[in-house]
Amino acid sequence: GGERRAAFGEAGFFSRLTFTWMDSLLRLGYSKPLGLGDIPPLDADDAAAEACRKFLCEWHRRRRESNKTSNLVLRVLAECHKKELLLTALYTLLRTLSFAASPVMLYCFVSYSNRQEQERDLGTRAALVAGLLAMKLVESLSQRHWFFGSRRLGMRMRSALMAAVFEKQLRLSSEGRGRHSSGEIANYIAVDAYRLGEFPYWLHLAWSMLVQLVLAIALLFWIVGAGALPALAPVAICGVLNVPFARMLQQYQ
C-alpha cells in the first residue's frame, strides 16, 4: 500500500497532550495480536540516522574547536538535546510541585470541615474541588510526559551512540583494532550506550527527589512548627545509611 505515517509525528497538540494518538494502535491490539506491519514508523526526529547525524556534527565541531576530550560525550549529548532536557525538567518540576501540594490541599479540606456551618459557603467548596481536580490533572499529565519524554530522549541518545560507535568501528585501523577488541566495542554498544540512554530519567529523578524532600520539610515546619526538628534526625540518619548500601549495590552490579 501507500507509505505509512508516523502516528506521533502527525498528532496535534491535544493528541500529544493526552496521548490519544495511541488509541488506534491500542484498539487494534485489543482486537488481534499486533504484527510488525501494524506498528507505525518512528517520527523522523526519533530515527537513529537523524540522532547519529546530530551527534557526529556536534562531535566534530567540538573536536575542531578544542582538544579537550574530558566528558566530551556528555557535553555533546547535552548540546544536542538541551531543549528536550529542559522540557522534561519542566514536566518533572510540575509533577514535583503538584505532588507536594497534596498535603496542602488536605490541610485546606480539613480546615474547611472544621468550620462552623454558617461559615461554609458554596464558593469555597467549589474552589477546593476545582483546585483538587486541577492539581491531580497537572500531576498526572506532567508525570506521564516526564516518563515519556525521558524515555524518548534516552532512546535518541542511545541510538546516536550505538550508530556512532558502529560507524567508528568500520573505520578503525589495524592499530586501533589492536587497542580495542571486539568484546570491548560490543560492551560500548550494549552496556555504556544503554546506561547513557537511562541517564535523562535518573537525572531528573535525582534532583526532583531533593526538591521534594525540601518541600516536605518546609511543609512540616509550616504545619507543626519547631516540633518538626526531631523528625530531621531519622531523615539524616537514613540518608547517611543509604550511601554504603548504594556503593555495595553498585559493586555487585
PDB file of C-alpha atoms in Angstrom, residues 88-171:
ATOM      1  CA  THR A  88      11.434  17.194  30.608  1.00  0.00           C
ATOM      2  CA  ALA A  89      12.872  19.153  33.558  1.00  0.00           C
ATOM      3  CA  LEU A  90       9.796  21.403  33.391  1.00  0.00           C
ATOM      4  CA  TYR A  91       7.495  18.353  33.428  1.00  0.00           C
ATOM      5  CA  THR A  92       9.424  16.965  36.392  1.00  0.00           C
ATOM      6  CA  LEU A  93       9.160  20.257  38.282  1.00  0.00           C
ATOM      7  CA  LEU A  94       5.397  20.484  37.663  1.00  0.00           C
ATOM      8  CA  ARG A  95       4.934  16.928  38.866  1.00  0.00           C
ATOM      9  CA  THR A  96       7.041  17.555  41.984  1.00  0.00           C
ATOM     10  CA  LEU A  97       5.200  20.768  42.880  1.00  0.00           C
ATOM     11  CA  SER A  98       1.765  19.246  42.315  1.00  0.00           C
ATOM     12  CA  PHE A  99       2.697  16.166  44.326  1.00  0.00           C
ATOM     13  CA  ALA A 100       4.000  18.321  47.181  1.00  0.00           C
ATOM     14  CA  ALA A 101       0.767  20.345  47.100  1.00  0.00           C
ATOM     15  CA  SER A 102      -1.310  17.299  48.089  1.00  0.00           C
ATOM     16  CA  PRO A 103      -0.763  17.778  51.865  1.00  0.00           C
ATOM     17  CA  VAL A 104      -1.643  21.469  51.474  1.00  0.00           C
ATOM     18  CA  MET A 105      -4.934  20.556  49.788  1.00  0.00           C
ATOM     19  CA  LEU A 106      -5.646  18.024  52.520  1.00  0.00           C
ATOM     20  CA  TYR A 107      -4.936  20.682  55.152  1.00  0.00           C
ATOM     21  CA  CYS A 108      -7.345  23.070  53.386  1.00  0.00           C
ATOM     22  CA  PHE A 109     -10.098  20.436  53.292  1.00  0.00           C
ATOM     23  CA  VAL A 110      -9.646  19.608  56.990  1.00  0.00           C
ATOM     24  CA  SER A 111      -9.644  23.305  57.920  1.00  0.00           C
ATOM     25  CA  TYR A 112     -12.834  23.842  55.914  1.00  0.00           C
ATOM     26  CA  SER A 113     -14.564  20.859  57.530  1.00  0.00           C
ATOM     27  CA  ASN A 114     -13.743  22.242  60.991  1.00  0.00           C
ATOM     28  CA  ARG A 115     -15.571  25.491  60.280  1.00  0.00           C
ATOM     29  CA  GLN A 116     -18.962  26.290  61.665  1.00  0.00           C
ATOM     30  CA  GLU A 117     -21.905  25.532  59.381  1.00  0.00           C
ATOM     31  CA  GLN A 118     -22.715  29.205  58.859  1.00  0.00           C
ATOM     32  CA  GLU A 119     -19.119  29.892  57.767  1.00  0.00           C
ATOM     33  CA  ARG A 120     -19.218  27.363  54.913  1.00  0.00           C
ATOM     34  CA  ASP A 121     -20.110  28.910  51.566  1.00  0.00           C
ATOM     35  CA  LEU A 122     -20.609  27.429  48.132  1.00  0.00           C
ATOM     36  CA  GLY A 123     -17.783  29.419  46.543  1.00  0.00           C
ATOM     37  CA  THR A 124     -15.150  27.976  48.899  1.00  0.00           C
ATOM     38  CA  ARG A 125     -16.449  24.456  48.296  1.00  0.00           C
ATOM     39  CA  ALA A 126     -16.269  24.882  44.520  1.00  0.00           C
ATOM     40  CA  ALA A 127     -12.772  26.410  44.766  1.00  0.00           C
ATOM     41  CA  LEU A 128     -11.488  23.500  46.866  1.00  0.00           C
ATOM     42  CA  VAL A 129     -12.906  20.877  44.497  1.00  0.00           C
ATOM     43  CA  ALA A 130     -11.651  22.747  41.414  1.00  0.00           C
ATOM     44  CA  GLY A 131      -8.198  23.125  42.988  1.00  0.00           C
ATOM     45  CA  LEU A 132      -8.043  19.419  43.790  1.00  0.00           C
ATOM     46  CA  LEU A 133      -9.063  18.440  40.246  1.00  0.00           C
ATOM     47  CA  ALA A 134      -6.574  20.861  38.668  1.00  0.00           C
ATOM     48  CA  MET A 135      -3.762  19.668  40.910  1.00  0.00           C
ATOM     49  CA  LYS A 136      -4.380  15.998  40.133  1.00  0.00           C
ATOM     50  CA  LEU A 137      -4.726  16.727  36.415  1.00  0.00           C
ATOM     51  CA  VAL A 138      -1.391  18.574  36.349  1.00  0.00           C
ATOM     52  CA  GLU A 139       0.263  15.837  38.402  1.00  0.00           C
ATOM     53  CA  SER A 140      -0.994  13.049  36.150  1.00  0.00           C
ATOM     54  CA  LEU A 141      -0.168  14.723  32.825  1.00  0.00           C
ATOM     55  CA  SER A 142       3.229  16.030  33.944  1.00  0.00           C
ATOM     56  CA  GLN A 143       4.246  12.627  35.294  1.00  0.00           C
ATOM     57  CA  ARG A 144       3.185  10.842  32.095  1.00  0.00           C
ATOM     58  CA  HIS A 145       5.070  13.344  29.919  1.00  0.00           C
ATOM     59  CA  TRP A 146       8.102  13.190  32.211  1.00  0.00           C
ATOM     60  CA  PHE A 147       8.277   9.411  31.801  1.00  0.00           C
ATOM     61  CA  PHE A 148       7.555   9.527  28.075  1.00  0.00           C
ATOM     62  CA  GLY A 149       9.906  12.441  27.349  1.00  0.00           C
ATOM     63  CA  SER A 150      12.763  10.959  29.368  1.00  0.00           C
ATOM     64  CA  ARG A 151      12.470   7.564  27.704  1.00  0.00           C
ATOM     65  CA  ARG A 152      12.149   9.130  24.264  1.00  0.00           C
ATOM     66  CA  LEU A 153      15.196  11.319  24.851  1.00  0.00           C
ATOM     67  CA  GLY A 154      17.129   8.344  26.219  1.00  0.00           C
ATOM     68  CA  MET A 155      16.238   6.359  23.102  1.00  0.00           C
ATOM     69  CA  ARG A 156      17.661   9.136  20.917  1.00  0.00           C
ATOM     70  CA  MET A 157      20.884   9.278  22.921  1.00  0.00           C
ATOM     71  CA  ARG A 158      21.284   5.505  22.890  1.00  0.00           C
ATOM     72  CA  SER A 159      20.600   5.268  19.148  1.00  0.00           C
ATOM     73  CA  ALA A 160      23.079   8.044  18.349  1.00  0.00           C
ATOM     74  CA  LEU A 161      25.856   6.447  20.399  1.00  0.00           C
ATOM     75  CA  MET A 162      25.258   2.944  19.094  1.00  0.00           C
ATOM     76  CA  ALA A 163      25.325   4.138  15.472  1.00  0.00           C
ATOM     77  CA  ALA A 164      28.375   6.360  16.056  1.00  0.00           C
ATOM     78  CA  VAL A 165      30.354   3.543  17.701  1.00  0.00           C
ATOM     79  CA  PHE A 166      29.388   1.131  14.923  1.00  0.00           C
ATOM     80  CA  GLU A 167      30.463   3.585  12.221  1.00  0.00           C
ATOM     81  CA  LYS A 168      33.728   4.244  14.045  1.00  0.00           C
ATOM     82  CA  GLN A 169      34.400   0.512  14.247  1.00  0.00           C
ATOM     83  CA  LEU A 170      34.125   0.196  10.465  1.00  0.00           C
ATOM     84  CA  ARG A 171      36.882   2.808  10.020  1.00  0.00           C
TER      85      ARG A 171
END
